[in-house]
Amino acid sequence: MSKQQPHEFISPVWRDGIFRGRVVFVTGGAGDICSAQTRALVYLGADAFIIGRNVEKTEAAAIDIAKVRKGARVMGIGNVDVRNFETLQKAADRCVAELGSIDFVIAGAAGNFISTIAGLSPKAFKSVMDIDTIGTFNTIKATIDHLSKSAAAHISPNAENSPPGGRFIAVSATFHYTGVPLQSHASAAKAGVDSLVSSVALEYGPRGVMANVIAPGPIEGTEGMDRLARAGFGEIDTKDGKGQQIPPSVRGGSPTIPSGRWGTVRDIADATVYLFSAAADNVNGHVLVVDGGAWRRQGGFLCVGQNPAMQYPNFLLSGAGSGQKKPASKI
Ligand code: COA
């Protein structure tokens, strides 16, 4: 379900039109998180070019996102896999030809599933590395010259208060901060993503490009989190050790997360608006974790997630999960 009402994808603190005249290029733009990020930017004045593997899903997302602002130009191009540099390069060039520039980039395309190392074939591990890490590298290569050009053309801060240009965000994760069982592939891949972004910050900061990472925690209502939750990640154990009901924290019913709640796509969209806005003009090479403090507790798990049937390490020692059936692809 797409989040169309402004309060669902953006908080009411940003000024209208702060991205007017700017173009954002988004990989994985039809996904739950990236479409909300794009929607927020378009709502605040940007045009957008989103790419994805699935043609119908990507085109439909673009049409849907364009509805948030009259006159918005949003293009959705399917059949573009971030693992294929040539098609990605063509998409970036097409974005510039049709929308005029690439001022912001969101590298959001990701692949993930739940599997132990025992259940992971070398090809499966490589698939996730290829989508997340190599895909982010390919996205950087295909867009960085356009971003440099944009940064040079829109020096910020400036007296006119016009929107900045030349900003890059990779959507990462927090798994690799502590290690998380059944996520060896995604953890390794996202560690690579974070590292790549620090190199962009160092090498292209002098050209005015600001490159940062957003690391979402568990985000409610997303395909990725639905899958993790089915395996027990983030499930809420509402009973204490004696079987007594735990009182809900002031902000919600998630005792495993310090802030008391799962994240929302709006949390991530707000972080994106901040990093692309003039307010983040000197923020470069930063990892902005948006998870309510969840990662600080994820290392001390007793279960994989909170699912008692997946108690750590019994679940692993039993051999369960080592030969998981691959679910049908949603792509
Ligand atoms: N457990 C173990 N291995 C799995 C798996 C699972 N749940 N799902 C896929 N694989 C393995 C496949 O079996 C295959 O390896 P093999 O040929 O050695 O058996 C390998 O991964 C590649 O799978 P394939 O379907 O050919 O790759 P793909 O490029 O079409 O798909 C994936 C990429 C694997 C990431 C797939 O899960 C996907 O497309 N996911 C949808 C997008 C997504 O994950 N979004 C996440 C948002 S957080």
Coordinates of C-alpha atoms and ligand atoms in Angstrom, one line a residue:
M1 CA 0.0 0.0 0.0
S2 CA 1.5 3.3 -1.0
K3 CA 1.6 6.1 1.6
Q4 CA 0.0 9.0 -0.2
Q5 CA -1.2 11.3 2.5
P6 CA 1.6 13.8 3.3
H7 CA 1.7 13.0 7.0
E8 CA 2.4 9.4 6.0
F9 CA 5.6 10.2 4.2
I10 CA 6.9 13.5 5.6
S11 CA 6.7 15.5 8.8
P12 CA 5.2 19.0 8.6
V13 CA 8.4 20.9 9.4
W14 CA 9.9 21.4 5.9
R15 CA 9.3 24.4 3.7
D16 CA 7.5 23.9 0.4
G17 CA 9.6 24.1 -2.7
I18 CA 13.0 23.6 -1.1
F19 CA 14.0 21.2 -3.9
R20 CA 12.4 23.1 -6.8
G21 CA 14.4 22.7 -10.0
R22 CA 16.4 19.7 -8.7
V23 CA 16.3 16.1 -10.0
V24 CA 16.7 13.0 -8.0
F25 CA 17.9 9.7 -9.5
V26 CA 16.8 6.7 -7.4
T27 CA 17.7 3.0 -7.7
G28 CA 15.1 0.6 -6.3
G29 CA 12.8 3.6 -6.4
A30 CA 9.6 1.5 -6.4
G31 CA 10.5 -0.1 -3.1
D32 CA 8.7 0.7 0.2
I33 CA 11.5 2.9 1.6
C34 CA 12.9 4.5 -1.5
S35 CA 9.4 5.4 -2.9
A36 CA 8.7 7.2 0.4
Q37 CA 12.0 9.0 0.1
T38 CA 11.3 10.0 -3.5
R39 CA 7.7 11.0 -2.7
A40 CA 8.9 13.4 0.0
L41 CA 11.5 15.0 -2.3
V42 CA 8.9 15.4 -5.1
Y43 CA 6.4 16.8 -2.7
L44 CA 9.0 19.5 -1.8
G45 CA 9.6 20.4 -5.4
A46 CA 12.0 17.9 -7.0
D47 CA 11.5 15.9 -10.2
A48 CA 12.5 12.2 -10.0
F49 CA 13.8 9.4 -12.2
I50 CA 13.3 6.0 -10.6
I51 CA 14.7 2.7 -11.8
G52 CA 14.0 -0.9 -10.9
R53 CA 14.0 -4.4 -12.3
N54 CA 10.3 -4.9 -12.5
V55 CA 8.8 -2.8 -15.4
E56 CA 5.2 -2.7 -14.2
K57 CA 6.0 -2.0 -10.6
T58 CA 8.5 0.8 -11.4
E59 CA 6.2 2.5 -13.9
A60 CA 3.2 2.3 -11.5
A61 CA 5.3 3.7 -8.7
A62 CA 6.3 6.7 -10.8
I63 CA 2.7 7.5 -11.7
D64 CA 1.7 7.2 -8.1
I65 CA 4.6 9.4 -6.8
A66 CA 3.9 12.1 -9.4
K67 CA 0.4 12.6 -7.9
V68 CA 1.8 14.3 -4.7
R69 CA 2.5 17.6 -6.5
K70 CA 0.8 19.2 -9.5
G71 CA 3.3 19.5 -12.3
A72 CA 5.8 17.0 -10.9
R73 CA 7.8 15.1 -13.5
V74 CA 8.5 11.5 -12.3
M75 CA 9.8 8.9 -14.7
G76 CA 9.8 5.2 -13.9
I77 CA 12.1 2.9 -15.9
G78 CA 12.0 -0.8 -15.4
N79 CA 14.4 -3.5 -16.7
V80 CA 17.3 -1.8 -15.1
D81 CA 19.4 -4.0 -12.9
V82 CA 22.1 -2.2 -10.8
R83 CA 24.3 -5.2 -11.4
N84 CA 24.4 -4.3 -15.1
F85 CA 26.6 -1.1 -15.4
E86 CA 25.7 -0.4 -19.1
T87 CA 22.0 -0.3 -18.5
L88 CA 22.5 1.8 -15.4
Q89 CA 24.7 4.2 -17.3
K90 CA 22.1 4.5 -20.1
A91 CA 19.4 5.2 -17.5
A92 CA 21.5 8.0 -15.9
D93 CA 22.1 9.5 -19.3
R94 CA 18.4 9.3 -20.1
C95 CA 17.6 11.0 -16.8
V96 CA 19.8 14.0 -17.7
A97 CA 18.5 14.1 -21.3
E98 CA 14.9 14.1 -20.3
L99 CA 14.8 15.8 -16.9
G100 CA 17.9 18.1 -17.4
S101 CA 20.3 16.9 -14.6
I102 CA 21.0 14.6 -11.8
D103 CA 21.3 16.7 -8.6
F104 CA 20.7 14.0 -6.0
V105 CA 21.1 10.2 -6.0
I106 CA 19.6 7.6 -3.7
A107 CA 21.3 4.2 -4.1
G108 CA 18.5 2.1 -2.6
A109 CA 18.4 -1.1 -4.6
A110 CA 18.9 -4.0 -2.3
G111 CA 18.4 -7.8 -2.2
N112 CA 17.9 -9.8 1.0
F113 CA 16.5 -13.0 2.4
I114 CA 16.9 -15.0 5.5
S115 CA 19.5 -17.7 5.5
T116 CA 22.2 -19.3 7.6
I117 CA 25.6 -19.5 6.1
A118 CA 25.0 -23.3 5.8
G119 CA 21.9 -22.6 3.7
L120 CA 23.6 -20.0 1.5
S121 CA 25.2 -21.1 -1.8
P122 CA 28.2 -19.1 -3.0
K123 CA 25.9 -17.8 -5.8
A124 CA 23.3 -16.7 -3.2
F125 CA 26.0 -14.7 -1.3
K126 CA 27.3 -13.2 -4.5
S127 CA 23.8 -12.2 -5.6
V128 CA 23.4 -10.0 -2.5
M129 CA 27.0 -8.6 -2.7
D130 CA 26.4 -7.9 -6.4
I131 CA 23.1 -6.0 -5.8
D132 CA 24.1 -4.1 -2.7
T133 CA 27.8 -3.4 -2.9
I134 CA 28.6 -3.7 -6.6
G135 CA 25.2 -2.1 -7.4
T136 CA 26.1 0.9 -5.2
F137 CA 29.5 1.1 -6.9
N138 CA 27.9 1.0 -10.3
T139 CA 25.4 3.7 -9.3
I140 CA 28.3 5.9 -8.1
K141 CA 30.2 5.4 -11.4
A142 CA 27.1 6.1 -13.5
T143 CA 26.1 9.3 -11.7
I144 CA 29.1 10.9 -10.0
D145 CA 30.1 13.1 -12.9
H146 CA 26.6 14.5 -13.1
L147 CA 26.6 15.0 -9.3
S148 CA 30.0 16.9 -9.5
K149 CA 28.5 19.1 -12.2
S150 CA 25.4 19.8 -10.1
A151 CA 27.5 20.6 -7.0
A152 CA 29.6 23.1 -9.1
A153 CA 26.5 24.7 -10.5
H154 CA 24.7 25.0 -7.2
I155 CA 27.2 26.0 -4.6
S156 CA 25.7 26.0 -1.2
P157 CA 25.2 27.9 1.0
N158 CA 24.4 30.8 -1.2
A159 CA 22.8 34.2 -0.8
E160 CA 19.9 33.3 -3.0
N161 CA 18.9 30.4 -0.8
S162 CA 18.5 28.2 -3.8
P163 CA 18.5 24.4 -3.4
P164 CA 21.9 22.7 -3.3
G165 CA 23.1 20.1 -5.7
G166 CA 25.5 17.2 -5.8
R167 CA 24.2 15.0 -3.0
F168 CA 24.5 11.2 -2.6
I169 CA 22.8 8.9 -0.2
A170 CA 23.2 5.1 0.1
V171 CA 20.5 3.2 2.0
S172 CA 22.3 0.8 4.2
A173 CA 21.5 -1.2 7.4
T174 CA 22.8 -1.8 10.9
F175 CA 23.3 -5.6 10.8
H176 CA 27.1 -5.3 10.5
Y177 CA 27.5 -3.1 13.6
T178 CA 27.0 -6.2 15.8
G179 CA 26.6 -9.1 13.4
V180 CA 23.2 -10.7 13.1
P181 CA 22.6 -14.4 12.5
L182 CA 21.0 -15.4 9.2
Q183 CA 22.2 -12.1 7.7
S184 CA 25.8 -12.8 6.8
H185 CA 25.3 -11.9 3.2
A186 CA 23.4 -8.6 3.8
S187 CA 25.8 -7.6 6.7
A188 CA 28.9 -8.0 4.5
A189 CA 27.2 -6.3 1.6
K190 CA 26.1 -3.3 3.7
A191 CA 29.6 -3.0 5.3
G192 CA 30.9 -2.6 1.8
V193 CA 28.3 0.0 1.0
D194 CA 29.2 2.1 4.0
S195 CA 32.9 1.9 3.1
L196 CA 32.2 2.9 -0.5
V197 CA 30.4 6.0 0.6
S198 CA 33.3 7.1 2.8
S199 CA 35.5 6.9 -0.2
V200 CA 33.1 9.0 -2.2
A201 CA 33.0 11.6 0.6
L202 CA 36.8 11.8 0.6
E203 CA 37.3 11.8 -3.2
Y204 CA 34.4 14.0 -4.3
G205 CA 33.9 16.2 -1.2
P206 CA 36.6 18.6 -2.7
R207 CA 34.3 18.8 -5.8
G208 CA 31.3 19.8 -3.6
V209 CA 29.6 16.4 -3.6
M210 CA 28.3 15.4 -0.1
A211 CA 27.9 11.6 0.3
N212 CA 26.2 10.0 3.2
V213 CA 24.6 6.8 4.4
I214 CA 21.2 6.4 6.0
A215 CA 20.9 3.2 8.1
P216 CA 17.3 2.3 8.8
G217 CA 16.4 -0.1 11.6
P218 CA 13.3 -2.2 11.4
I219 CA 10.7 -0.3 9.4
E220 CA 7.1 -1.2 9.7
G221 CA 5.1 -2.3 6.7
T222 CA 8.0 -2.9 4.4
E223 CA 8.6 -6.1 2.3
G224 CA 12.0 -6.6 3.8
M225 CA 10.8 -6.3 7.4
D226 CA 7.8 -8.6 6.7
R227 CA 10.3 -11.2 5.6
L228 CA 12.5 -10.7 8.6
A229 CA 9.5 -10.7 11.0
R230 CA 8.3 -14.0 9.6
A231 CA 11.7 -15.4 10.8
G232 CA 11.2 -13.9 14.2
F233 CA 13.3 -10.7 13.8
G234 CA 11.7 -7.8 15.7
E235 CA 8.8 -9.8 17.0
I236 CA 7.6 -8.3 20.2
D237 CA 7.8 -10.5 23.3
T238 CA 5.2 -8.8 25.5
K239 CA 5.7 -11.1 28.4
D240 CA 8.5 -10.9 31.0
G241 CA 10.5 -14.0 32.2
K242 CA 7.6 -14.9 34.7
G243 CA 4.9 -14.7 32.0
Q244 CA 3.7 -11.3 33.3
Q245 CA 2.6 -8.7 30.7
I246 CA 5.3 -6.1 30.2
P247 CA 3.8 -2.6 30.3
P248 CA 4.1 -0.8 27.0
S249 CA 6.7 2.0 26.8
V250 CA 5.4 5.6 26.5
R251 CA 5.7 5.6 22.7
G252 CA 4.4 2.2 21.8
G253 CA 4.6 -1.5 22.4
S254 CA 8.1 -2.5 21.4
P255 CA 10.2 -3.2 24.5
T256 CA 13.1 -4.3 22.4
I257 CA 13.6 -0.9 20.8
P258 CA 14.8 1.9 23.1
S259 CA 12.5 4.5 21.4
G260 CA 9.6 2.1 21.9
R261 CA 8.5 1.7 18.3
W262 CA 9.5 0.4 15.0
G263 CA 10.5 2.9 12.4
T264 CA 8.3 4.3 9.6
V265 CA 9.1 5.1 6.0
R266 CA 8.4 8.7 7.0
D267 CA 11.4 8.6 9.4
I268 CA 13.6 7.7 6.5
A269 CA 12.1 10.2 4.2
D270 CA 12.7 13.0 6.8
A271 CA 16.3 12.0 7.2
T272 CA 16.7 12.1 3.4
V273 CA 15.1 15.6 3.1
Y274 CA 17.6 16.7 5.8
L275 CA 20.6 15.3 4.1
F276 CA 19.7 16.8 0.7
S277 CA 18.7 20.2 2.1
A278 CA 20.9 23.2 2.6
A279 CA 20.7 22.4 6.3
A280 CA 23.1 19.5 5.8
D281 CA 25.5 21.6 3.7
N282 CA 28.6 20.4 5.5
V283 CA 27.6 16.9 6.4
N284 CA 29.8 14.5 4.5
G285 CA 30.8 10.9 5.0
H286 CA 28.3 10.5 7.8
V287 CA 26.2 7.4 8.7
L288 CA 22.8 8.6 9.9
V289 CA 21.2 5.7 11.8
V290 CA 17.5 6.1 12.0
D291 CA 16.3 3.2 14.2
G292 CA 15.2 4.5 17.6
G293 CA 18.5 3.1 19.1
A294 CA 17.5 -0.5 18.1
W295 CA 21.0 -1.5 17.0
R296 CA 22.5 -0.9 20.4
R297 CA 20.4 -3.8 21.7
Q298 CA 20.6 -6.2 18.7
G299 CA 23.8 -7.9 19.8
G300 CA 22.4 -9.4 23.0
F301 CA 19.7 -11.5 21.4
L302 CA 18.5 -14.7 23.1
C303 CA 16.6 -15.7 20.0
V304 CA 16.9 -14.9 16.4
G305 CA 14.5 -11.9 16.7
Q306 CA 12.2 -12.7 19.7
N307 CA 10.8 -15.9 18.3
P308 CA 11.1 -18.5 21.1
A309 CA 11.1 -21.2 18.5
M310 CA 14.3 -19.8 17.2
Q311 CA 16.3 -19.6 20.4
Y312 CA 20.0 -18.8 20.0
P313 CA 22.1 -20.9 19.5
N314 CA 19.8 -24.0 19.7
F315 CA 18.1 -23.0 16.4
L316 CA 21.4 -23.1 14.6
L317 CA 22.7 -26.2 16.3
S318 CA 19.6 -28.1 15.4
G319 CA 20.4 -27.5 11.7
A320 CA 17.1 -25.7 11.1
G321 CA 17.3 -23.1 8.5
S322 CA 20.2 -24.7 6.7
G323 CA 18.2 -25.9 3.8
Q324 CA 15.6 -23.2 3.4
K325 CA 13.4 -23.3 0.4
K326 CA 13.7 -20.2 -1.8
P327 CA 10.4 -18.3 -1.8
A328 CA 9.0 -17.2 -5.2
S329 CA 10.5 -13.9 -6.3
K330 CA 8.3 -10.9 -6.0
I331 CA 10.3 -9.2 -8.8
Ligands
COA1 N1 17.7 -18.7 0.9 C1 18.8 -19.2 0.4 N2 19.2 -19.0 -0.9 C2 18.4 -18.2 -1.6 C3 17.2 -17.6 -1.1 C4 16.9 -17.9 0.2 N3 15.7 -17.5 0.7 N4 16.7 -16.8 -2.1 C5 17.5 -16.9 -3.2 N5 18.6 -17.7 -2.9 C6 19.7 -18.1 -3.8 C7 19.2 -18.9 -5.0 O1 18.9 -20.2 -4.7 C8 20.4 -18.7 -6.0 O2 21.4 -19.5 -5.6 P1 21.6 -21.0 -6.3 O3 21.4 -20.9 -7.7 O4 23.0 -21.4 -5.9 O5 20.6 -21.9 -5.6 C9 20.9 -17.3 -5.7 O6 20.3 -17.0 -4.4 C10 20.4 -16.3 -6.7 O7 19.0 -16.4 -6.7 P2 18.2 -15.8 -8.0 O8 16.8 -15.9 -7.8 O9 18.8 -16.4 -9.2 O10 18.8 -14.3 -8.0 P3 18.1 -13.0 -8.4 O11 19.1 -12.2 -8.9 O12 16.9 -13.2 -9.3 O13 17.5 -12.5 -7.0 C11 17.7 -12.1 -4.7 C12 18.2 -11.8 -6.1 C13 18.4 -13.5 -4.4 C14 18.3 -11.1 -3.7 C15 16.2 -12.3 -4.5 O14 15.9 -12.6 -3.2 C16 15.4 -11.0 -4.9 O15 15.4 -10.7 -6.0 N6 14.8 -10.4 -3.9 C17 13.8 -9.3 -4.2 C18 14.3 -8.0 -3.8 C19 14.7 -7.9 -2.4 O16 15.2 -8.8 -1.8 N7 14.4 -6.8 -1.7 C20 14.9 -6.7 -0.3 C21 14.5 -5.4 0.3 S1 15.3 -5.4 1.8

